[in-house]
Amino acid sequence: MPNFTPQALRALASLIVGRMGSSPEEAEEVVDHLVRANLSGHDSHGVGMLPAYVRLLQDGLLVPNQTPHTVLDAGALLVIDARRGFGQRLAADAVRRAIARARETGACVLALRNSTHVGRIGTYGELAARAGMAFTAFVNVTDGRDIQAPWACAEPRLGTNPFCIAVPGGGADGGAPSLMLDMATTTIAAGKARVAYNKGEPVPEGSLIDAAGEPTGDPTGFIRDHTGAMLSFGRHKGSGMAVMCEIMAGAIGGGQRVDEPTRGGILNSMLATVIDLSRLGDAAAIVQNIEATKQHIRASRPAPGFDEVLLPGEPEHRAARQRSETGIEVDATTWHDIREAAGKLGMTEAEIDRAVGAN
Ligand SMILES: NC(=O)c1ccc[n+]([C@@H]2O[C@H](COP(=O)([O-])OP(=O)(O)OC[C@H]3O[C@@H](n4cnc5c(N)ncnc54)[C@H](O)[C@@H]3O)[C@@H](O)[C@H]2O)c1
């Protein structure tokens, strides 16, 4: 499996996103997001998404350098339509606006509509937490085929509808969030089924059903033949979360709803809240209280079969530390697909190899 330094992947991804037509500023935001996703262990939302983005561009479903439309700007309410722009830039810009607003008003409710794939939601949680804000986001995924079967459904009716909560840390580790829950409401993220399929590996038990609605560990039907569905995490409770992410982002936030006609794109809409801790009270004391609660949980004896108690966000920190040292592995299929996508943009094999330092 090819292994790359983060710098090598950044160099290649920058060339590809630049060739897609993005300005250097947009390319930098998109590439930084993708490589950080790889670093944090979420290859499903890293550079392996580039072939999908090239397809969306060529189908007219992703608009580089898009100007977002501010639908509503009223005190603590911000509604922004991203108009199929590059999600990693437009979502980050929207969250930056929400952070600035929360500094004035104490809190901001942001509805971001109709962005092309915004990637790893945790990126926006990190942005807010680093600014001293608590962050929540309900996100839906629309415009393609439904892939999540809610509780009791034998057929897919929703996207993987992620959910994120991030809270600030005390300034250590560059102000990284103290805790961050960032998750798909399916048992695994859809991109993880793609990565498993590309590696020829099974998906974890309880993740997928086949076309007949029966449980399966084989991702082939789901990825190659577009049959079957992903299951919600946590039975009826996770399914309920998935339904409510759809409602909050779609019906309430005004983004595309899952019941509307699709064009074959990947659209994310997000209803987020950003709360300035320093306006709620003593931010330093709140952060200390967060730490105290963390210590209380961590002090538990690990359950049988576990070596230690981890808290949300810790696996990603560890992965980032480790991958910064050991490099990022890209599976052979993903690597082939990235090269092919670069070729579709007119890049030569030599250019690709030069970018990653193979020549
Ligand atoms: N843009 C989209 O349309 C979209 C859709 C779905 C998912 N996503 C993204 O996909 C990524 C992956 O999602 P996922 O559901 O596969 O994540 P995951 O299952 O790997 O992790 C989910 C959460 O559980 C925590 N966690 C993991 N292992 C843990 C452990 N042993 N102890 C304690 N906590 C632990 C993680 O820190 C994370 O907060 C996320 O970044 C999400 O935002 C994006």
XYZ file of C-alpha atoms and ligand atoms in Angstrom:
403
model
C 0.000 0.000 0.000
C 1.501 3.390 -0.933
C 2.476 5.472 2.080
C 2.779 9.268 1.876
C 3.884 12.086 4.087
C 1.141 14.639 4.773
C 3.195 17.134 2.719
C 3.231 14.832 -0.325
C -0.530 14.308 -0.162
C -1.037 18.057 0.278
C 1.077 18.753 -2.809
C -0.868 16.330 -4.998
C -4.293 17.311 -3.651
C -3.451 21.020 -4.178
C -2.630 20.379 -7.823
C -5.872 18.443 -8.324
C -8.113 20.996 -6.592
C -6.324 23.809 -8.436
C -6.990 22.021 -11.741
C -10.629 21.741 -10.729
C -10.659 25.532 -10.934
C -10.434 26.524 -7.278
C -8.565 29.666 -6.287
C -5.363 29.062 -4.264
C -7.229 30.127 -1.091
C -10.083 27.689 -1.708
C -7.674 24.904 -2.657
C -5.710 25.449 0.553
C -8.840 25.179 2.722
C -10.094 22.061 0.912
C -6.711 20.329 0.911
C -5.980 21.142 4.533
C -9.350 19.657 5.488
C -8.806 16.477 3.457
C -5.280 15.791 4.710
C -6.293 16.506 8.319
C -9.113 13.979 7.905
C -6.541 11.397 6.778
C -4.291 12.337 9.674
C -7.110 11.964 12.193
C -7.720 8.417 10.949
C -10.806 9.178 8.822
C -9.580 8.104 5.399
C -13.241 8.016 4.354
C -13.174 11.843 4.367
C -9.612 12.419 3.208
C -7.950 12.670 -0.198
C -9.894 9.554 -1.266
C -12.881 11.880 -1.803
C -11.112 13.688 -4.679
C -12.316 11.299 -7.417
C -15.915 11.884 -6.274
C -15.357 15.652 -6.348
C -13.925 15.472 -9.882
C -17.005 13.524 -10.988
C -19.305 16.109 -9.347
C -17.404 18.924 -11.073
C -17.654 17.248 -14.452
C -21.391 16.622 -13.910
C -21.917 20.303 -13.064
C -22.843 19.447 -9.448
C -19.904 21.144 -7.687
C -19.125 24.831 -8.271
C -15.560 25.939 -7.423
C -15.148 29.469 -6.004
C -18.900 29.763 -5.441
C -20.236 32.903 -3.780
C -22.652 31.882 -1.028
C -26.004 33.644 -0.681
C -26.906 35.065 2.724
C -30.587 34.227 3.030
C -31.063 35.648 6.543
C -28.792 37.679 8.815
C -30.808 38.642 11.856
C -29.123 38.839 15.251
C -28.362 35.339 16.424
C -29.725 33.779 13.223
C -27.614 33.225 10.125
C -28.914 31.355 7.094
C -26.480 30.811 4.242
C -27.076 28.998 0.966
C -23.808 27.522 -0.329
C -25.283 26.917 -3.819
C -23.321 23.705 -4.452
C -19.987 25.382 -3.681
C -16.944 23.523 -2.352
C -18.150 22.444 1.090
C -14.850 22.479 2.938
C -14.404 26.203 2.218
C -17.993 27.388 2.420
C -18.807 25.499 5.626
C -15.629 26.771 7.293
C -16.418 30.353 6.181
C -19.993 30.023 7.464
C -18.803 28.703 10.846
C -16.276 31.567 11.067
C -19.174 34.008 10.533
C -21.189 32.202 13.210
C -18.233 32.438 15.632
C -17.931 36.182 15.006
C -21.670 36.583 15.545
C -21.588 34.533 18.757
C -18.896 36.882 20.105
C -21.419 39.726 19.704
C -24.648 38.033 20.703
C -23.438 35.180 22.942
C -24.687 32.484 20.588
C -25.466 31.938 16.942
C -27.726 29.491 15.152
C -26.342 28.818 11.700
C -28.288 27.100 8.945
C -25.981 26.271 6.066
C -27.924 25.014 3.074
C -27.036 23.026 -0.015
C -23.289 22.809 0.224
C -21.429 20.204 -1.778
C -19.950 17.619 0.633
C -18.568 19.418 3.687
C -16.382 16.438 4.662
C -15.482 15.744 8.275
C -17.882 17.715 10.495
C -15.302 17.670 13.300
C -13.242 20.200 11.329
C -15.917 22.819 12.083
C -16.223 21.669 15.687
C -12.458 22.198 16.017
C -12.721 25.660 14.472
C -15.397 26.696 16.983
C -13.735 25.057 20.002
C -10.405 26.755 19.219
C -12.302 30.063 19.354
C -13.664 29.212 22.820
C -17.097 28.159 21.578
C -19.216 25.079 22.250
C -20.508 23.687 18.964
C -23.282 21.358 17.870
C -24.241 20.370 14.331
C -27.069 18.342 12.851
C -26.274 17.485 9.244
C -28.206 15.770 6.453
C -26.884 14.258 3.251
C -29.036 14.515 0.133
C -29.071 14.683 -3.676
C -27.819 11.114 -4.164
C -29.402 7.768 -3.386
C -30.660 7.097 0.122
C -28.252 4.758 1.932
C -29.373 4.497 5.570
C -32.250 2.205 6.522
C -33.899 3.706 9.616
C -35.141 1.373 12.382
C -37.600 -1.238 11.034
C -37.027 -0.218 7.372
C -35.794 -2.889 4.936
C -34.899 -0.108 2.489
C -32.761 3.024 2.708
C -34.587 6.277 3.325
C -31.855 8.660 4.642
C -28.224 9.682 4.176
C -25.567 8.928 6.787
C -26.601 12.175 8.567
C -23.675 13.051 10.833
C -23.833 14.765 14.179
C -21.092 16.641 16.043
C -20.599 18.223 19.476
C -17.292 19.903 20.350
C -16.295 21.794 23.505
C -13.207 23.935 24.083
C -10.067 22.780 25.832
C -7.911 24.941 28.049
C -5.533 26.264 25.402
C -3.197 23.280 25.654
C -2.481 21.451 22.397
C -3.002 24.642 20.380
C -6.509 25.137 21.805
C -7.782 21.808 20.446
C -11.244 20.761 21.635
C -11.325 19.120 25.020
C -13.900 16.631 23.817
C -15.387 16.113 20.394
C -18.046 13.653 19.367
C -18.149 13.529 15.580
C -20.046 10.684 14.018
C -22.227 9.369 11.264
C -25.606 8.124 12.499
C -24.993 4.918 10.587
C -22.938 2.266 12.373
C -20.000 3.218 10.143
C -19.512 6.193 7.798
C -20.352 5.374 4.147
C -16.788 6.089 3.089
C -15.647 3.348 5.463
C -17.710 0.797 3.491
C -15.934 2.117 0.353
C -12.533 1.796 2.027
C -13.406 -1.769 3.212
C -14.544 -2.717 -0.296
C -11.369 -1.251 -1.818
C -9.262 -3.270 0.623
C -11.340 -6.447 0.097
C -12.263 -6.486 3.785
C -15.637 -7.108 5.481
C -17.489 -4.298 7.271
C -18.203 -4.683 11.011
C -21.179 -6.805 11.990
C -24.443 -4.871 12.177
C -23.384 -2.218 9.612
C -25.133 -3.341 6.434
C -28.213 -5.113 5.125
C -28.461 -6.648 1.658
C -31.137 -6.110 -1.004
C -33.441 -8.533 0.839
C -33.031 -6.582 4.087
C -30.858 -9.324 5.654
C -27.679 -8.470 7.632
C -24.424 -8.833 5.644
C -20.713 -8.154 6.252
C -19.840 -8.007 2.538
C -19.732 -4.404 1.221
C -19.668 -5.518 -2.458
C -23.404 -5.275 -3.121
C -23.685 -1.954 -1.340
C -20.674 -0.277 -2.987
C -20.505 -1.949 -6.417
C -24.155 -2.727 -7.144
C -25.791 0.017 -5.082
C -28.110 -2.422 -3.347
C -28.980 -2.860 0.325
C -28.443 -0.203 2.968
C -26.404 0.882 5.968
C -27.961 0.427 9.401
C -28.378 3.185 11.968
C -26.175 2.947 15.072
C -27.895 2.163 18.369
C -31.086 0.566 17.076
C -34.192 2.800 17.365
C -32.294 5.536 19.259
C -29.598 6.106 16.647
C -32.230 5.843 13.955
C -34.173 8.579 15.743
C -31.048 10.776 15.775
C -30.642 10.217 12.037
C -34.252 11.204 11.400
C -33.845 14.349 13.519
C -30.580 15.350 11.767
C -32.560 15.222 8.522
C -35.400 17.290 9.991
C -33.132 19.899 11.625
C -30.923 20.401 8.536
C -33.629 19.961 5.902
C -37.137 20.926 6.991
C -36.011 23.349 9.746
C -32.738 24.718 8.316
C -34.186 24.911 4.817
C -31.586 22.785 3.036
C -32.500 20.218 0.415
C -34.696 17.522 2.006
C -34.232 13.821 1.505
C -37.769 13.544 0.050
C -37.027 16.058 -2.736
C -35.885 15.181 -6.292
C -32.164 14.411 -6.591
C -29.552 15.237 -9.247
C -26.862 12.729 -8.299
C -24.725 15.118 -6.259
C -23.608 15.045 -2.634
C -25.253 17.891 -0.750
C -24.866 18.576 2.945
C -27.024 20.970 4.899
C -26.207 21.737 8.514
C -28.038 23.320 11.433
C -25.308 24.344 13.871
C -25.225 26.214 17.164
C -22.181 28.133 18.363
C -22.129 29.288 22.012
C -19.470 31.647 23.383
C -18.490 30.182 26.764
C -17.134 33.512 27.955
C -20.645 34.996 27.556
C -22.219 32.110 29.488
C -19.976 32.629 32.488
C -16.362 32.093 33.489
C -14.946 30.254 30.470
C -11.849 29.060 32.354
C -14.028 27.594 35.119
C -16.240 25.858 32.549
C -13.183 24.307 30.915
C -11.962 23.150 34.337
C -15.341 21.573 35.009
C -15.178 19.761 31.685
C -11.774 18.395 32.725
C -13.154 17.304 36.106
C -15.975 15.381 34.426
C -13.509 13.781 32.039
C -11.307 12.676 34.950
C -14.334 11.240 36.744
C -15.159 9.051 33.739
C -11.548 8.136 32.977
C -11.012 6.978 36.574
C -13.338 4.015 36.012
C -11.783 0.550 35.840
C -11.729 -0.495 32.162
C -14.409 -3.080 31.331
C -13.291 -6.632 30.504
C -11.710 -6.641 27.058
C -10.604 -2.978 27.252
C -7.146 -1.689 28.219
C -8.253 1.860 28.949
C -11.131 4.301 28.872
C -11.035 6.711 25.925
C -13.229 9.765 25.514
C -14.717 11.209 22.300
C -12.034 12.794 20.140
C -9.116 10.912 21.689
C -8.810 8.251 18.975
C -8.453 11.049 16.389
C -5.717 12.808 18.438
C -3.788 9.590 18.702
C -4.159 8.795 15.019
C -2.948 12.297 14.107
C 0.145 11.975 16.296
C 0.941 8.547 14.924
C 0.251 9.290 11.253
C 2.292 12.509 11.384
C 5.245 10.253 12.164
C 4.532 7.089 10.189
C 2.837 8.659 7.151
C -0.586 8.069 5.621
C -1.335 4.832 3.816
C -3.585 5.081 0.777
C -5.088 1.780 -0.372
C -4.280 0.674 -3.923
C -7.804 1.192 -5.318
C -8.104 4.678 -3.862
C -4.634 5.528 -5.206
C -5.625 4.270 -8.661
C -8.871 6.283 -8.541
C -7.037 9.461 -7.489
C -4.551 9.098 -10.366
C -7.399 8.445 -12.789
C -9.286 11.515 -11.546
C -6.118 13.626 -11.927
C -5.802 12.272 -15.473
C -9.349 13.417 -16.238
C -8.225 16.934 -15.350
C -5.356 16.678 -17.835
C -2.577 15.853 -15.379
C 0.138 13.531 -16.654
C 1.511 10.495 -14.785
C 4.843 12.338 -14.448
C 3.146 15.372 -12.909
C 1.387 13.161 -10.381
C 4.606 11.337 -9.472
C 6.505 14.615 -9.191
C 3.848 16.041 -6.854
C 4.192 13.161 -4.408
C 7.937 13.037 -4.838
C 8.056 9.632 -6.536
C 10.353 10.886 -9.337
N -20.142 15.078 5.316
C -20.877 14.017 5.436
O -21.839 13.852 4.691
C -20.575 12.975 6.446
C -21.458 11.922 6.631
C -21.169 10.975 7.582
C -20.001 11.030 8.331
N -19.162 12.061 8.123
C -17.892 12.127 8.870
O -17.323 10.839 8.908
C -16.398 10.785 9.973
C -16.382 9.420 10.573
O -17.585 9.128 11.251
P -17.743 7.739 12.044
O -19.125 7.674 12.561
O -17.260 6.632 11.206
O -16.702 7.955 13.226
P -16.153 6.895 14.324
O -17.139 5.795 14.530
O -14.757 6.522 13.979
O -16.085 7.796 15.652
C -17.271 8.359 16.174
C -16.972 9.080 17.463
O -16.657 8.121 18.466
C -15.420 8.445 19.106
N -14.747 7.180 19.403
C -14.267 6.283 18.520
N -13.717 5.237 19.171
C -13.832 5.503 20.500
C -13.445 4.806 21.689
N -12.806 3.638 21.635
N -13.728 5.374 22.891
C -14.376 6.557 22.955
N -14.764 7.264 21.862
C -14.498 6.734 20.645
C -14.646 9.267 18.117
O -13.749 10.137 18.793
C -15.783 10.028 17.403
O -16.097 11.192 18.124
C -16.787 11.929 10.908
O -15.759 12.886 10.849
C -18.071 12.491 10.298
O -18.211 13.896 10.430
C -19.414 13.044 7.207
